[in-house]
Amino acid sequence: MQSLSGKTAVISGGAEGIGLALAKGLGALGMNIVLGDIEAKALARAQEIMTDLNIPHLAVEMDVSIRDDWQHTARAAQERFGDIHMLVNNAGVGGGMGALGNLDESGWRWAIDVNLMGVVYGADTFVPLMKGHGEDAWLINVASMAGMAGVPLAGSYTATKAAVVALTEAWSTELADSAIHVSVLAPAFVKTRIHQSHRNRQARYAPTTAPGPEVMKMAKGSAQAVENGIDPELLAKRVLEALDAKETYIFTHPKYRFVTDERSANIAKAFDSAAESPLVADVAEAPMALGFVDS
Ligand SMILES: NC(=O)c1ccc[n+]([C@@H]2O[C@H](COP(=O)([O-])OP(=O)(O)OC[C@H]3O[C@@H](n4cnc5c(N)ncnc54)[C@H](O)[C@@H]3O)[C@@H](O)[C@H]2O)c1
C-alpha cells in the first residue's frame, strides 16, 4: 500500500470492536489515530492500548449524531496532528428491533441519527478538509451485509445500513475527480459488542415499546452469531488489503455472496418482466443517465 505513515485517521466508534481493531491496524502502519467515541470508559481503555503500542493518538468523547461534536472533533484533530487523511465512519448501533405493527419509533430515530446521520455529519465535516489539502485521502463508511438485502425484524438497522451503501455509491461518483478514495465496508458477523449496543442508547431515545417474543428470539440468535463471528483483528487486516487494492466495496465474508447474488437475480427478473410489459416496454431512457449530468 502507498505509505500511510505520518498521516492521520479519524475513527468514529474507535474505542472498541471494529473501530479499535482498525485503529491498531492503521497505527501499525504509522498513522496517527484520532478515536472518537461516546463511551468515556471504553475510550480510556483504548487510550491505554494505543499508548502501550506506541501509536500517536488522541481520544475525543463525542456523539456522532450531534453535528457540533464532529466540528469539535475536527478542530481537536487538526490542532493535534494537522491535516487529516482518512475518516472511518464506523460508529453504529443495533437500533430498535421490531416486527411490523409493533414499531419502536425511538429505536428508529436512534438508528437513523447514529447509523445514517452520524455518517453524513462525519463526511460533511471531514471531506471538505480532505479536499482542501488535496493529498490522497480515504473515506471509509462502515455498513453491513444487512445493508445488502433486507433483514426481517431489524428494519431500522437494515434500512440505515442500506442507506450507507447507497450514500457511498453516490459519494464515490461525486468525489471521482478528487484525491479521496471512497469505500464501504460490509461485514457479516464480527465478534464485538454490537449486540449490546443499547449500552450507548442515549436517554433521548428511550424505548417506546417492549420487544415481542419473535424479536427476543431473533436478538438471541444474532447475539450468538456475533459471539461466533470473525475476530475484529482479522477484519482489520482484510480492510487494509482491500484499501491497498482500492476496492469500493469491502467484503469480509465471501460465503455471504449468495445474499447479493439472489437480490441481483430477483432484480434482473423484475426488469425482464417490465421489458415484456406492453405498458412500459417502450418507455424511453431518461435524457440524463443516473449519476451523470452533462455540463
Ligand atoms: N459486529 C458485527 O457483527 C458487525 C457486522 C456488520 C457491521 N457492523 C458495524 O460495525 C460498526 C462497529 O460496530 P462493532 O461491531 O465494533 O460494535 P461495538 O458495539 O463493539 O462498537 C461500536 C462503537 O461505537 C461506539 N458508539 C456507539 N454509539 C455511538 C455514538 N452515538 N457516537 C459515537 N460512538 C458511538 C461504541 O461506544 C463502540 O465503541 C458498526 O457500524 C456496526 O453496525 C458490525
Coordinates of N, CA and C and ligand atoms in Angstrom, one line a residue, residues 12-19 36-39 42 62-65 89-94 110 114-115 142-145 157 161 185-197 199-200 202 226, ligand 1:
S12 N -14.6 7.0 14.0 CA -15.7 7.1 15.0 C -16.0 5.7 15.6
G13 N -16.5 5.7 16.8 CA -16.7 4.4 17.5 C -15.4 3.7 17.6
G14 N -14.3 4.4 17.8 CA -13.0 3.8 17.8 C -12.5 3.2 19.1
A15 N -13.4 3.3 20.2 CA -13.0 2.8 21.5 C -12.9 1.3 21.6
E16 N -13.7 0.6 20.8 CA -13.6 -0.8 20.9 C -14.1 -1.5 19.6
G17 N -14.1 -2.8 19.6 CA -14.7 -3.6 18.5 C -13.9 -3.3 17.2
I18 N -14.7 -3.2 16.1 CA -14.1 -3.0 14.8 C -13.3 -1.7 14.7
G19 N -13.8 -0.6 15.3 CA -13.1 0.7 15.3 C -11.7 0.6 15.9
G36 N -12.8 8.7 18.1 CA -14.0 9.4 18.6 C -15.0 8.4 19.2
D37 N -15.5 8.6 20.3 CA -16.5 7.7 20.9 C -17.3 8.3 21.9
I38 N -18.5 7.7 22.1 CA -19.5 8.2 23.1 C -19.2 7.7 24.5
E39 N -18.4 6.5 24.6 CA -18.3 5.8 25.9 C -16.9 6.2 26.5
A42 N -14.6 3.2 27.9 CA -14.0 2.4 26.8 C -12.9 3.2 26.1
M62 N -17.3 12.0 22.0 CA -18.2 12.7 21.1 C -19.4 11.7 20.7
D63 N -20.5 12.3 20.3 CA -21.7 11.6 19.9 C -21.8 11.9 18.4
V64 N -21.7 10.8 17.5 CA -21.8 11.0 16.1 C -23.1 11.6 15.6
S65 N -24.1 11.5 16.4 CA -25.4 12.0 16.0 C -25.6 13.5 16.2
N89 N -16.0 6.2 9.2 CA -17.3 6.4 9.8 C -17.8 5.0 10.3
N90 N -17.3 4.7 11.5 CA -17.6 3.3 12.0 C -18.6 3.2 13.0
A91 N -18.8 4.2 13.8 CA -19.8 4.1 15.0 C -21.1 3.6 14.5
G92 N -21.7 2.7 15.1 CA -23.0 2.2 14.7 C -23.7 1.4 15.9
V93 N -25.0 1.3 15.8 CA -25.8 0.7 16.8 C -26.8 -0.2 16.2
G94 N -27.4 -1.1 17.0 CA -28.3 -2.1 16.5 C -29.7 -1.5 16.2
W110 N -33.1 6.5 16.8 CA -31.7 6.2 17.3 C -30.9 5.7 16.1
V114 N -27.8 7.8 14.5 CA -26.4 7.4 14.7 C -25.9 6.7 13.4
N115 N -26.6 5.7 12.9 CA -26.0 4.9 11.7 C -26.0 5.7 10.4
V142 N -18.7 2.4 7.3 CA -19.0 1.0 7.8 C -20.5 0.7 7.7
A143 N -20.8 -0.1 6.7 CA -22.2 -0.6 6.6 C -22.3 -2.0 7.2
S144 N -22.9 -2.9 6.5 CA -23.0 -4.3 7.0 C -23.6 -5.1 5.8
M145 N -23.5 -6.4 5.9 CA -24.2 -7.3 4.9 C -25.7 -7.0 5.1
Y157 N -32.1 -1.1 11.5 CA -30.7 -1.4 11.2 C -30.4 -1.6 9.7
K161 N -28.3 0.8 7.2 CA -27.1 0.3 6.6 C -27.2 0.3 5.0
L185 N -17.6 -0.7 3.8 CA -17.2 -2.0 4.4 C -18.5 -2.7 4.8
A186 N -18.7 -3.9 4.3 CA -20.0 -4.6 4.6 C -19.7 -6.0 5.2
P187 N -19.4 -6.0 6.5 CA -19.1 -7.4 7.1 C -20.4 -8.1 7.5
A188 N -20.3 -9.4 7.6 CA -21.3 -10.2 8.3 C -20.9 -10.2 9.8
F189 N -21.0 -11.3 10.4 CA -20.8 -11.2 11.9 C -19.4 -11.1 12.3
V190 N -19.1 -10.2 13.2 CA -17.8 -9.9 13.8 C -17.9 -10.0 15.3
K191 N -16.9 -10.6 16.0 CA -17.0 -10.8 17.4 C -16.8 -9.4 18.2
T192 N -17.8 -8.7 18.4 CA -17.7 -7.4 19.1 C -18.9 -7.3 20.1
R193 N -19.1 -6.1 20.6 CA -20.3 -5.9 21.5 C -21.4 -5.2 20.8
I194 N -21.5 -5.4 19.4 CA -22.6 -4.7 18.7 C -24.0 -5.1 19.2
H195 N -24.1 -6.4 19.7 CA -25.4 -6.9 20.2 C -25.7 -6.3 21.5
Q196 N -24.8 -5.6 22.1 CA -25.1 -4.9 23.4 C -25.0 -3.4 23.2
S197 N -25.4 -2.9 22.0 CA -25.2 -1.5 21.7 C -26.2 -0.7 22.5
R199 N -26.2 -0.3 25.4 CA -25.4 0.3 26.4 C -25.1 1.8 26.2
N200 N -25.2 2.1 24.9 CA -24.9 3.5 24.5 C -26.1 4.2 23.9
Q202 N -28.7 6.7 23.9 CA -28.9 7.9 24.6 C -30.3 8.0 25.2
V226 N -23.0 -13.1 16.6 CA -21.9 -12.1 16.8 C -20.8 -12.8 17.6
Ligands
LIG1 N1 -20.1 -6.8 14.8 C1 -20.7 -7.2 13.7 O1 -21.1 -8.3 13.6 C2 -20.9 -6.1 12.7 C3 -21.4 -6.6 11.4 C4 -21.6 -5.7 10.4 C5 -21.4 -4.3 10.6 N2 -21.0 -3.9 11.9 C6 -20.8 -2.5 12.1 O2 -19.5 -2.2 12.5 C7 -19.5 -0.9 13.2 C8 -18.8 -1.1 14.5 O3 -19.5 -1.9 15.4 P1 -18.9 -3.0 16.3 O4 -19.3 -4.3 15.8 O5 -17.4 -2.8 16.5 O6 -19.7 -2.8 17.7 P2 -19.3 -2.3 19.1 O7 -20.5 -2.0 19.8 O8 -18.3 -3.2 19.7 O9 -18.5 -0.9 18.8 C9 -19.2 0.3 18.4 C10 -18.5 1.5 19.0 O10 -19.3 2.7 18.6 C11 -19.5 3.5 19.8 N3 -20.7 4.3 19.6 C12 -22.0 3.9 19.7 N4 -22.8 4.9 19.6 C13 -22.0 6.0 19.4 C14 -22.3 7.4 19.1 N5 -23.6 7.8 19.2 N6 -21.3 8.2 19.0 C15 -20.0 7.8 19.0 N7 -19.7 6.5 19.2 C16 -20.7 5.6 19.4 C17 -19.5 2.5 20.9 O11 -19.2 3.1 22.2 C18 -18.4 1.5 20.5 O12 -17.1 1.9 20.9 C19 -21.0 -0.5 13.4 O13 -21.3 0.4 12.4 C20 -21.7 -1.8 13.1 O14 -23.1 -1.6 12.6 C21 -20.8 -4.8 12.9

